[in-house]
């Protein structure tokens, strides 16, 4: 009953000054629109940039590090036990790249519930032969299907079919940069030399572009079998196991576990790419800071307009109080005005923000380094809309609080005497 | 003997800005149901100040004020607002209507606030009051479309909406011409005589005062008669 009455009083006061209240609401609308658009855009870019790395990076990477033996002969000598020993006479051996017992580890990983999939890989250092020049390169021997399923391999193939790697024997997909240097077209046969000195012809079936030029100049892909043949190794020679997890957050813990269990190097994605996470979180922080600043500015607008309204409505407030409205009622009336501005402006802001995001989403965005992206990326995360909505209400509440307090404290005697 | 509805018990008040000046000194009097009382006195003798205290809007005084037998001392702001809403109708010299609302809504507001009746009933009562004051045809206009005399009658209708114990007025005719002043006075008189409404009216107009049932004369913050 009382609420209905106070609401109707608020409404009349608000409508009597609808132009000013509209300006205040437009302020809120503008800031919420920008808030939503900015966050959606930033988050979209973040996801895109992160995916550039994350899609291609295993959550846990298992490999055999070439390390000097920790157990050097000198440390076994009892007479030097308490000394610092820096003589290392045993050097690392070449064959250590291979993961021992790789098929057993592979089976064990596949049985782990937390694991989404495993893609084995054979890395081979090679030279691409271009006329009389040799370019250094790396051939990744991959399980073509697993690689595509887990790491979206096909997204990065700009020409050719990724499955040809599996179907055509002795085939290779060249990094775009490497292919340009070699002037190799699809269907051409190129020559590569292994570190052991063997020269092998491979047929180009496609180009690969990761978006990171340094990689594209060096890396190429072939099937595991082709690479093993290239290296002259048996078919259980595997140098890397790339694990993709169901939950990315588990990676650091599981990496440690695997390191212990398999006695092998295990690097989690967080450690390998910590700079990306820092970048994303700082970009997000900046967007929030800008959005919230806009809202606070809008809040000051509401504060001003309410103050002005209260100044103009002194007489009305005095009459309301003289006829039996309490300070609390007056407070509620003005808070209701502030909140209606906030809610109305906020809802419009959310709608416009969505609209503007949708427009930006259509704007073409072509860049050579990002073959999969055609338009500006936008993240329509409902979280942003929720935060924007809550924030518009909270700021308008606080902007309205002090003027309303002031209105509720107005002494009717002073006003009536002042006439 | 009619019951006392309002009683002032040794009320003192001083203003402290710029220097302490006593404005009301030992005010004692009471009003019974149905009384039509006027307060007169020279300008600056403290009439308005007293009326603001009696209407519970000013709480900064010494002494006690009883309305309907209940002390107003120590009541909270919200409780005093409720007392004003329920028991006191106020008519100012300047009309003080809410320009955002129609005439009828202005009259209804204190009734809606009291919420003793449904909105429909409050509206019906408001029409009744406007009719009694002869301005029912103005009900849907906005206050700034009315003449001064009409506005003051609307203010009286608003003061009447909750059937208050007492109607207080601070020079309600002070801003009106002779003819309109006469109309308003006749309304008060009718309220007092026909409806036994208690009234306490501050006035400068001796002719007006002479026609009320009782005159309280003030001088220099004291009641002298
Ligand atoms: N806020 C205030 N601060 C200081 N002095 C005040 C204040 N309000 C009123 N006064 C003084 O109190 C005295 C009484 O004022 P009040 O308004 O009650 O007089 P009044 O009898 O209503 O006069 P009038 O007939 O002219 O309306 C005056 O001398 C006035 O100067
Ligand atoms: Mg006065």
XYZ file of C-alpha atoms and ligand atoms in Angstrom:
676
model
C 0.000 0.000 0.000
C 2.570 2.465 1.214
C 5.017 1.275 -1.420
C 2.459 1.819 -4.146
C 1.837 5.362 -2.935
C 5.539 6.191 -2.655
C 6.119 4.725 -6.116
C 3.386 6.889 -7.588
C 4.846 9.991 -5.918
C 8.301 9.078 -7.293
C 6.838 8.593 -10.718
C 5.133 11.982 -10.721
C 8.272 13.780 -9.536
C 10.303 11.927 -12.134
C 7.915 12.647 -14.993
C 7.702 16.313 -14.014
C 11.423 16.504 -14.823
C 11.559 13.843 -17.493
C 14.127 15.607 -19.665
C 16.696 15.788 -16.906
C 16.021 12.258 -15.753
C 16.353 11.110 -19.342
C 19.784 12.705 -19.545
C 20.788 10.894 -16.368
C 19.448 7.614 -17.750
C 21.315 8.150 -21.018
C 24.504 8.500 -18.974
C 23.896 5.121 -17.399
C 22.901 3.601 -20.741
C 26.061 4.891 -22.354
C 28.353 3.569 -19.673
C 26.693 0.150 -19.531
C 26.782 -0.064 -23.330
C 30.489 0.683 -23.330
C 31.094 -1.636 -20.413
C 29.430 -4.580 -22.142
C 31.016 -3.876 -25.516
C 34.465 -3.322 -24.100
C 34.422 -6.445 -21.972
C 32.901 -8.574 -24.735
C 35.479 -7.353 -27.203
C 38.411 -7.680 -24.823
C 37.373 -11.125 -23.692
C 36.883 -12.135 -27.328
C 40.376 -10.946 -28.192
C 41.800 -12.615 -25.122
C 40.233 -15.925 -25.994
C 41.431 -15.610 -29.567
C 44.983 -14.756 -28.577
C 45.025 -17.434 -25.916
C 43.674 -20.014 -28.310
C 46.472 -19.143 -30.666
C 48.708 -20.781 -28.109
C 46.361 -22.912 -26.047
C 44.852 -24.812 -28.942
C 48.270 -25.826 -30.099
C 49.784 -26.507 -26.706
C 49.351 -29.757 -24.846
C 48.091 -29.388 -21.295
C 50.889 -31.673 -20.243
C 53.883 -32.299 -22.401
C 55.871 -35.461 -21.648
C 59.356 -35.791 -23.103
C 62.855 -36.844 -22.304
C 65.146 -33.985 -21.515
C 68.751 -34.358 -22.548
C 70.442 -33.782 -19.229
C 73.901 -34.391 -17.876
C 74.011 -37.342 -15.546
C 73.282 -36.208 -12.028
C 75.439 -38.965 -10.717
C 78.921 -37.936 -11.751
C 81.776 -40.307 -10.717
C 83.427 -37.707 -8.562
C 80.474 -37.485 -6.217
C 80.855 -41.168 -5.467
C 84.363 -40.655 -4.167
C 84.087 -40.570 -0.369
C 87.083 -38.327 0.161
C 85.348 -35.402 -1.679
C 82.001 -35.890 -0.055
C 81.910 -32.512 1.640
C 83.318 -30.588 -1.278
C 81.587 -28.802 -4.129
C 82.252 -30.843 -7.246
C 82.232 -29.254 -10.640
C 83.912 -31.919 -12.705
C 81.367 -33.666 -14.908
C 83.052 -36.293 -16.938
C 79.970 -38.124 -18.195
C 78.324 -36.179 -21.047
C 74.732 -36.654 -22.180
C 74.283 -39.290 -24.839
C 72.503 -38.767 -28.117
C 69.893 -41.525 -27.972
C 68.238 -40.095 -24.917
C 65.541 -38.212 -26.883
C 63.385 -41.268 -27.086
C 60.809 -41.882 -24.388
C 61.533 -45.296 -22.955
C 58.653 -47.644 -22.773
C 56.492 -45.099 -24.581
C 53.722 -47.503 -25.519
C 53.167 -48.522 -21.892
C 53.000 -44.872 -20.804
C 50.636 -44.139 -23.693
C 48.299 -46.934 -22.599
C 48.436 -45.789 -18.975
C 47.572 -42.215 -19.941
C 44.609 -43.288 -22.030
C 43.210 -45.179 -19.050
C 43.397 -42.087 -16.826
C 39.891 -40.635 -16.351
C 41.117 -37.072 -16.223
C 42.708 -37.300 -19.649
C 40.770 -36.233 -22.725
C 43.265 -37.619 -25.189
C 46.894 -38.247 -25.963
C 48.725 -37.459 -29.161
C 52.151 -39.044 -29.574
C 54.772 -37.209 -31.573
C 58.187 -37.765 -33.055
C 60.377 -34.696 -33.398
C 63.065 -34.754 -36.039
C 65.696 -32.107 -36.690
C 66.230 -31.783 -40.434
C 67.580 -29.506 -43.104
C 65.349 -28.438 -45.957
C 67.459 -28.472 -49.106
C 66.901 -25.481 -51.349
C 69.352 -25.591 -54.214
C 72.731 -25.498 -52.570
C 71.433 -23.977 -49.318
C 70.210 -25.954 -46.309
C 67.572 -24.405 -44.038
C 67.209 -25.780 -40.548
C 63.842 -27.201 -39.799
C 61.870 -29.428 -37.540
C 59.535 -32.124 -38.718
C 56.804 -33.092 -36.309
C 55.774 -36.643 -36.858
C 52.200 -36.749 -35.678
C 49.284 -39.092 -35.260
C 47.217 -37.139 -37.778
C 43.785 -37.983 -36.407
C 44.640 -37.521 -32.739
C 46.408 -34.254 -33.520
C 43.365 -32.952 -35.321
C 40.937 -34.069 -32.662
C 42.938 -32.643 -29.746
C 44.734 -29.669 -31.230
C 42.483 -28.543 -34.094
C 45.198 -29.304 -36.594
C 42.976 -28.742 -39.615
C 42.232 -25.130 -38.530
C 45.792 -24.244 -39.304
C 46.063 -25.924 -42.691
C 45.632 -23.064 -45.162
C 45.789 -25.215 -48.293
C 45.593 -28.927 -48.876
C 43.921 -31.613 -46.777
C 45.394 -32.607 -43.457
C 44.275 -36.211 -43.860
C 46.526 -36.572 -46.925
C 49.420 -36.808 -44.502
C 48.070 -40.142 -43.430
C 46.850 -41.341 -46.810
C 49.805 -40.392 -48.980
C 53.057 -42.074 -47.996
C 56.153 -39.883 -47.594
C 54.130 -36.674 -47.551
C 54.737 -33.433 -45.695
C 52.779 -30.335 -44.749
C 55.149 -27.403 -44.802
C 55.034 -24.357 -42.615
C 53.880 -21.424 -44.712
C 57.137 -19.530 -44.124
C 59.288 -22.501 -44.947
C 57.262 -23.217 -48.104
C 57.687 -19.647 -49.304
C 61.424 -19.801 -48.808
C 61.624 -23.059 -50.707
C 59.131 -21.890 -53.332
C 57.453 -25.256 -52.929
C 53.953 -25.694 -54.361
C 51.494 -28.354 -53.391
C 52.353 -31.539 -55.260
C 56.055 -30.688 -55.454
C 58.638 -33.035 -54.016
C 61.204 -31.498 -51.691
C 64.420 -32.921 -50.302
C 65.275 -33.013 -46.615
C 68.468 -34.114 -44.929
C 68.396 -35.718 -41.514
C 70.967 -35.072 -38.795
C 72.452 -38.441 -39.640
C 73.140 -37.242 -43.157
C 70.490 -39.151 -45.082
C 68.662 -37.332 -47.882
C 65.000 -38.148 -48.362
C 62.369 -36.850 -50.832
C 58.965 -35.831 -49.426
C 55.822 -34.790 -51.271
C 54.213 -31.470 -50.241
C 50.457 -31.968 -49.598
C 49.609 -28.723 -47.817
C 50.613 -25.564 -46.015
C 50.446 -24.947 -42.346
C 50.082 -21.538 -40.713
C 50.029 -21.229 -36.930
C 49.904 -17.448 -36.774
C 53.319 -17.281 -35.175
C 55.808 -16.566 -37.933
C 58.854 -17.944 -36.181
C 57.137 -21.297 -35.974
C 55.912 -21.268 -39.547
C 59.420 -20.715 -40.880
C 60.748 -23.814 -39.233
C 58.054 -26.350 -38.435
C 56.558 -28.883 -40.773
C 54.362 -31.912 -40.265
C 54.550 -35.473 -41.419
C 52.966 -38.671 -40.178
C 54.661 -40.587 -37.363
C 55.506 -43.465 -39.653
C 57.149 -41.198 -42.234
C 59.182 -39.480 -39.548
C 60.282 -42.727 -37.957
C 61.415 -43.929 -41.371
C 63.197 -40.636 -41.892
C 65.105 -41.100 -38.689
C 65.696 -44.768 -39.353
C 63.998 -45.694 -36.095
C 61.635 -48.512 -35.188
C 57.902 -47.964 -34.938
C 57.886 -47.546 -31.169
C 60.248 -44.602 -31.264
C 58.318 -41.689 -29.751
C 59.907 -38.476 -28.493
C 56.909 -36.623 -27.089
C 53.525 -37.407 -25.619
C 51.052 -34.539 -25.700
C 48.257 -34.869 -23.190
C 45.033 -32.922 -23.287
C 43.041 -32.904 -20.061
C 39.362 -32.538 -19.374
C 40.150 -29.795 -16.864
C 42.983 -27.438 -17.691
C 43.350 -26.369 -14.060
C 44.505 -29.847 -13.054
C 47.561 -29.658 -15.300
C 50.233 -28.510 -12.803
C 49.256 -31.133 -10.273
C 49.053 -33.941 -12.806
C 52.327 -32.928 -14.415
C 54.040 -33.492 -11.087
C 52.297 -36.798 -10.670
C 53.380 -38.031 -14.123
C 56.900 -36.844 -13.529
C 57.102 -39.072 -10.469
C 55.216 -41.970 -11.964
C 56.930 -42.246 -15.335
C 60.283 -40.704 -14.399
C 60.098 -38.384 -17.336
C 59.966 -34.625 -17.913
C 56.388 -33.356 -17.622
C 55.647 -29.682 -18.269
C 52.193 -28.264 -17.685
C 50.688 -25.557 -19.849
C 50.570 -22.976 -17.076
C 54.304 -23.177 -16.590
C 55.050 -23.255 -20.289
C 52.910 -20.206 -21.111
C 52.664 -18.163 -17.962
C 53.085 -14.907 -19.877
C 49.796 -15.438 -21.690
C 47.799 -15.732 -18.546
C 49.354 -12.523 -17.212
C 48.519 -10.720 -20.453
C 44.891 -11.852 -20.387
C 44.328 -10.950 -16.795
C 45.792 -7.483 -17.258
C 43.642 -6.850 -20.328
C 40.575 -7.966 -18.394
C 41.538 -5.767 -15.472
C 41.870 -2.742 -17.752
C 38.461 -3.344 -19.303
C 36.829 -3.618 -15.895
C 38.597 -0.481 -14.711
C 37.428 1.508 -17.741
C 33.875 0.170 -17.487
C 33.606 0.906 -13.816
C 35.058 4.380 -14.269
C 32.376 5.102 -16.857
C 29.718 3.926 -14.441
C 31.032 6.076 -11.642
C 30.962 9.088 -13.927
C 27.360 8.248 -14.753
C 26.759 7.944 -11.020
C 27.923 11.511 -10.523
C 25.480 12.580 -13.224
C 22.645 10.964 -11.304
C 23.906 12.512 -8.095
C 23.837 15.979 -9.644
C 20.433 15.614 -11.166
C 18.910 14.291 -7.955
C 20.492 17.105 -5.970
C 19.052 19.616 -8.395
C 15.671 17.920 -8.277
C 15.670 17.994 -4.490
C 16.590 21.648 -4.524
C 13.692 22.369 -6.859
C 11.296 20.191 -4.932
C 12.026 21.608 -1.481
C 8.468 22.944 -1.237
C 6.941 19.649 -2.260
C 9.079 17.799 0.257
C 8.024 20.251 2.973
C 4.342 19.712 2.180
C 4.739 15.957 2.108
C 6.343 16.103 5.528
C 3.789 18.551 6.919
C 0.954 16.279 5.794
C 2.384 13.162 7.394
C 5.114 11.662 5.236
C 8.109 10.712 7.347
C 11.769 11.277 6.536
C 11.991 7.591 5.672
C 9.169 7.917 3.151
C 10.898 10.869 1.498
C 14.149 8.912 1.439
C 12.420 5.996 -0.257
C 10.795 8.286 -2.809
C 14.135 9.665 -3.971
C 15.910 6.319 -3.844
C 13.112 4.977 -6.028
C 13.738 7.802 -8.500
C 17.467 7.005 -8.571
C 16.855 3.289 -8.969
C 14.340 3.764 -11.777
C 16.932 5.827 -13.615
C 19.488 3.082 -12.962
C 17.246 0.191 -13.957
C 15.831 1.888 -17.030
C 19.241 3.158 -18.157
C 20.855 -0.155 -17.268
C 18.425 -2.325 -19.237
C 18.769 -0.085 -22.284
C 22.540 -0.200 -21.804
C 22.547 -3.998 -21.762
C 20.463 -4.081 -24.943
C 22.594 -1.491 -26.736
C 25.741 -3.222 -25.491
C 24.506 -6.462 -26.989
C 23.624 -4.664 -30.215
C 26.967 -2.928 -30.498
C 28.789 -6.183 -29.768
C 26.772 -7.907 -32.477
C 27.719 -5.157 -34.934
C 31.412 -5.406 -34.082
C 31.098 -9.162 -34.431
C 30.201 -8.597 -38.109
C 33.116 -6.287 -38.901
C 35.636 -8.135 -41.084
C 38.980 -8.699 -39.450
C 41.512 -10.410 -41.675
C 45.050 -10.834 -40.652
C 47.660 -13.063 -42.179
C 48.735 -14.453 -38.861
C 45.234 -15.555 -37.849
C 43.860 -17.723 -40.638
C 40.778 -18.917 -38.702
C 39.520 -15.468 -37.689
C 37.303 -13.661 -40.209
C 35.585 -10.988 -38.062
C 36.394 -9.276 -34.784
C 35.958 -11.757 -31.980
C 33.300 -11.042 -29.331
C 32.610 -12.897 -26.134
C 28.908 -12.859 -25.191
C 29.583 -14.108 -21.700
C 26.384 -13.670 -19.606
C 28.646 -12.862 -16.677
C 29.408 -9.445 -18.203
C 25.719 -8.689 -18.556
C 25.089 -9.745 -14.979
C 27.939 -7.601 -13.665
C 26.847 -4.650 -15.821
C 23.262 -4.961 -14.585
C 24.201 -5.263 -10.938
C 26.680 -2.458 -11.230
C 24.222 -0.050 -12.793
C 21.846 -0.644 -9.898
C 24.531 -0.424 -7.235
C 26.067 2.816 -8.554
C 22.703 4.513 -8.989
C 21.738 3.425 -5.489
C 24.834 5.024 -4.040
C 24.496 8.085 -6.263
C 20.928 8.453 -5.016
C 21.683 7.656 -1.405
C 23.206 10.950 -0.294
C 20.783 13.284 -2.058
C 17.917 11.170 -0.689
C 19.363 11.382 2.788
C 19.537 15.124 2.360
C 15.919 15.266 1.197
C 14.782 13.181 4.140
C 16.466 15.618 6.529
C 14.777 18.705 5.117
C 13.067 20.610 7.920
C 9.603 21.676 6.749
C 9.545 24.579 9.208
C 12.579 26.156 7.583
C 10.996 25.876 4.142
C 7.556 27.090 5.173
C 9.036 30.007 7.141
C 11.244 30.857 4.172
C 8.243 31.684 1.944
C -17.631 19.501 28.970
C -15.889 18.586 25.707
C -12.566 16.672 26.043
C -9.245 18.500 25.662
C -7.676 17.652 22.359
C -4.627 19.858 22.556
C -2.777 21.162 25.572
C 0.347 23.310 25.796
C 2.149 23.069 29.148
C 4.670 25.825 29.893
C 6.265 25.874 26.470
C 9.483 27.872 26.133
C 11.470 28.391 22.988
C 14.563 30.396 22.092
C 16.420 30.929 18.875
C 20.180 30.804 19.168
C 21.212 32.364 15.887
C 22.736 34.909 15.786
C 22.282 35.434 19.558
C 20.027 33.674 22.011
C 16.621 35.329 22.004
C 13.691 33.850 23.903
C 10.723 33.806 21.530
C 8.110 31.897 23.512
C 7.841 32.254 27.261
C 5.716 29.963 29.369
C 2.871 29.250 26.984
C -0.043 27.462 28.667
C -3.439 26.866 27.139
C -5.719 24.112 25.931
C -8.252 23.554 23.200
C -11.365 21.422 23.536
C -13.140 19.478 20.831
C -15.202 21.771 18.639
C -13.412 24.973 19.637
C -12.854 27.621 16.972
C -9.853 29.543 18.298
C -7.796 32.354 16.787
C -4.342 33.563 17.773
C -3.567 37.219 17.232
C -0.733 39.555 18.078
C 1.822 41.892 16.629
C 4.160 40.813 13.920
C 7.153 38.993 15.363
C 5.502 38.086 18.663
C 5.936 34.368 18.007
C 2.616 33.193 16.601
C 4.032 31.170 13.749
C 6.742 29.747 15.961
C 4.093 28.529 18.410
C 1.984 27.027 15.646
C 4.932 25.041 14.253
C 5.493 23.594 17.729
C 1.814 22.756 18.173
C 1.745 21.066 14.780
C 4.700 18.813 15.882
C 6.881 19.998 12.990
C 9.202 21.869 15.372
C 10.522 19.710 18.198
C 13.156 22.073 19.568
C 11.384 23.536 22.643
C 10.976 23.116 26.395
C 7.750 22.190 28.128
C 5.203 19.667 27.005
C 2.612 19.317 24.300
C -0.294 16.896 24.609
C -2.344 15.961 21.577
C -5.393 13.820 22.301
C -3.971 13.374 25.806
C -0.678 11.936 24.562
C 2.649 13.682 25.157
C 4.568 14.562 22.031
C 7.874 14.845 23.864
C 10.422 12.211 23.000
C 8.439 10.857 20.081
C 10.466 9.867 17.059
C 10.306 11.697 13.754
C 8.325 8.889 12.119
C 5.808 8.785 14.950
C 5.281 12.552 14.783
C 4.734 12.264 11.035
C 2.018 9.730 11.773
C 0.415 12.093 14.305
C 0.390 14.912 11.746
C -1.048 12.589 9.147
C -3.815 11.299 11.357
C -4.713 14.101 13.724
C -3.674 17.443 12.307
C -4.725 19.259 9.178
C -2.535 22.187 8.216
C -3.406 25.185 6.029
C -0.584 27.562 5.128
C -0.614 31.172 4.070
C 0.837 30.165 0.735
C -1.117 27.383 -0.755
C 1.550 24.764 -0.915
C -0.054 22.305 -3.260
C 2.007 19.762 -5.188
C 2.054 21.016 -8.756
C 2.939 17.579 -10.119
C -0.436 16.206 -9.025
C -3.997 16.999 -9.972
C -6.240 18.751 -7.457
C -8.001 15.532 -6.488
C -4.705 13.669 -6.028
C -3.418 16.498 -3.831
C -6.438 16.121 -1.608
C -6.110 12.339 -1.569
C -2.387 12.104 -0.710
C -2.636 12.293 3.113
C -5.530 9.821 2.947
C -3.538 7.407 0.805
C -0.656 7.788 3.225
C -2.893 6.956 6.200
C -4.263 3.974 4.274
C -7.235 3.534 6.588
C -9.453 3.087 3.551
C -9.119 1.731 0.056
C -7.924 4.083 -2.677
C -11.442 4.181 -4.124
C -12.952 5.238 -0.819
C -10.299 7.906 -0.317
C -11.116 9.244 -3.757
C -14.837 9.325 -2.982
C -14.141 11.186 0.263
C -11.888 13.648 -1.532
C -14.718 14.424 -3.949
C -17.059 14.860 -1.015
C -14.705 17.421 0.572
C -14.214 19.296 -2.689
C -17.976 19.388 -3.129
C -18.415 20.718 0.399
C -16.018 23.530 -0.509
C -17.720 24.124 -3.840
C -14.783 23.259 -6.073
C -15.625 19.733 -7.239
C -15.503 20.923 -10.848
C -11.804 21.736 -10.516
C -10.911 18.220 -9.355
C -8.988 17.168 -12.449
C -7.123 20.434 -13.008
C -3.560 21.036 -11.965
C -3.092 23.396 -8.983
C -1.435 26.112 -11.067
C -4.602 26.367 -13.165
C -6.604 27.595 -10.144
C -7.175 31.010 -8.567
C -5.688 31.824 -5.156
C -9.000 31.385 -3.324
C -9.635 28.076 -5.056
C -6.152 26.835 -4.159
C -6.705 27.690 -0.516
C -9.971 25.740 -0.548
C -8.137 22.775 -2.046
C -5.626 23.046 0.812
C -8.504 23.013 3.287
C -10.009 19.965 1.609
C -6.613 18.281 1.925
C -6.446 19.208 5.615
C -9.893 17.621 6.105
C -9.327 14.346 4.286
C -8.382 12.269 7.344
C -11.011 13.835 9.650
C -8.331 15.410 11.843
C -8.751 16.288 15.506
C -7.784 19.829 14.726
C -7.110 22.064 11.764
C -4.315 24.587 12.152
C -3.835 27.562 9.880
C -1.082 30.158 9.714
C -2.758 33.234 8.229
C -4.734 31.161 5.733
C -6.510 34.267 4.501
C -3.453 36.522 4.668
C -2.682 36.153 1.009
C -6.246 36.435 -0.272
C -8.372 39.409 -1.281
C -11.380 40.404 0.785
C -13.884 38.319 -1.158
C -11.845 35.130 -1.162
C -10.856 35.691 2.468
C -14.542 35.864 3.284
C -15.231 32.614 1.479
C -12.446 30.823 3.359
C -13.614 32.259 6.673
C -17.147 31.046 6.008
C -15.786 27.595 5.250
C -14.042 27.535 8.635
C -17.117 28.768 10.395
C -19.272 26.135 8.755
C -16.763 23.442 9.672
C -16.823 24.584 13.284
C -20.553 25.056 13.609
C -21.992 22.349 11.389
C -19.325 19.665 11.704
C -17.904 20.549 15.162
C -14.437 20.636 13.720
C -11.824 22.131 16.075
C -9.784 24.928 14.503
C -6.761 26.946 15.576
C -6.088 29.846 13.261
C -3.322 32.426 13.422
C -4.459 35.719 11.945
C -3.602 39.368 11.639
C -7.113 40.260 10.745
C -8.930 41.519 13.846
C -12.300 41.351 12.143
C -11.641 37.686 11.367
C -10.525 37.023 14.953
C -13.544 38.723 16.435
C -15.866 36.282 14.677
C -14.194 33.175 16.167
C -15.297 31.589 19.458
C -12.150 32.431 21.367
C -9.171 34.733 20.841
C -5.714 34.031 22.215
C -3.776 37.261 22.220
C -0.010 37.172 22.279
C 2.600 39.766 22.975
C 6.312 39.336 23.094
C 6.166 35.550 23.311
C 3.526 35.453 26.049
C -0.198 34.924 26.074
C -1.789 38.032 27.513
C -5.417 37.173 27.056
N 15.029 30.816 12.452
C 15.032 31.885 13.267
N 16.166 32.279 13.831
C 16.178 33.369 14.677
N 15.111 34.048 14.979
C 13.925 33.686 14.439
C 13.848 32.564 13.543
N 12.559 32.436 13.166
C 11.873 33.434 13.787
N 12.683 34.176 14.542
C 12.273 35.278 15.381
O 11.286 34.821 16.256
C 10.315 35.836 16.453
C 8.920 35.274 16.234
O 8.737 34.946 14.881
P 7.378 34.401 14.271
O 7.544 34.078 12.873
O 6.830 33.385 15.191
O 6.474 35.727 14.417
P 4.974 35.906 14.024
O 4.263 36.255 15.230
O 4.483 34.737 13.245
O 5.052 37.175 13.076
P 4.167 37.510 11.769
O 2.870 37.928 12.258
O 4.925 38.598 11.103
O 4.118 36.253 10.952
C 10.682 36.968 15.528
O 11.255 37.995 16.307
C 11.657 36.404 14.576
O 12.626 37.361 14.249
Mg 3.935 34.337 11.216
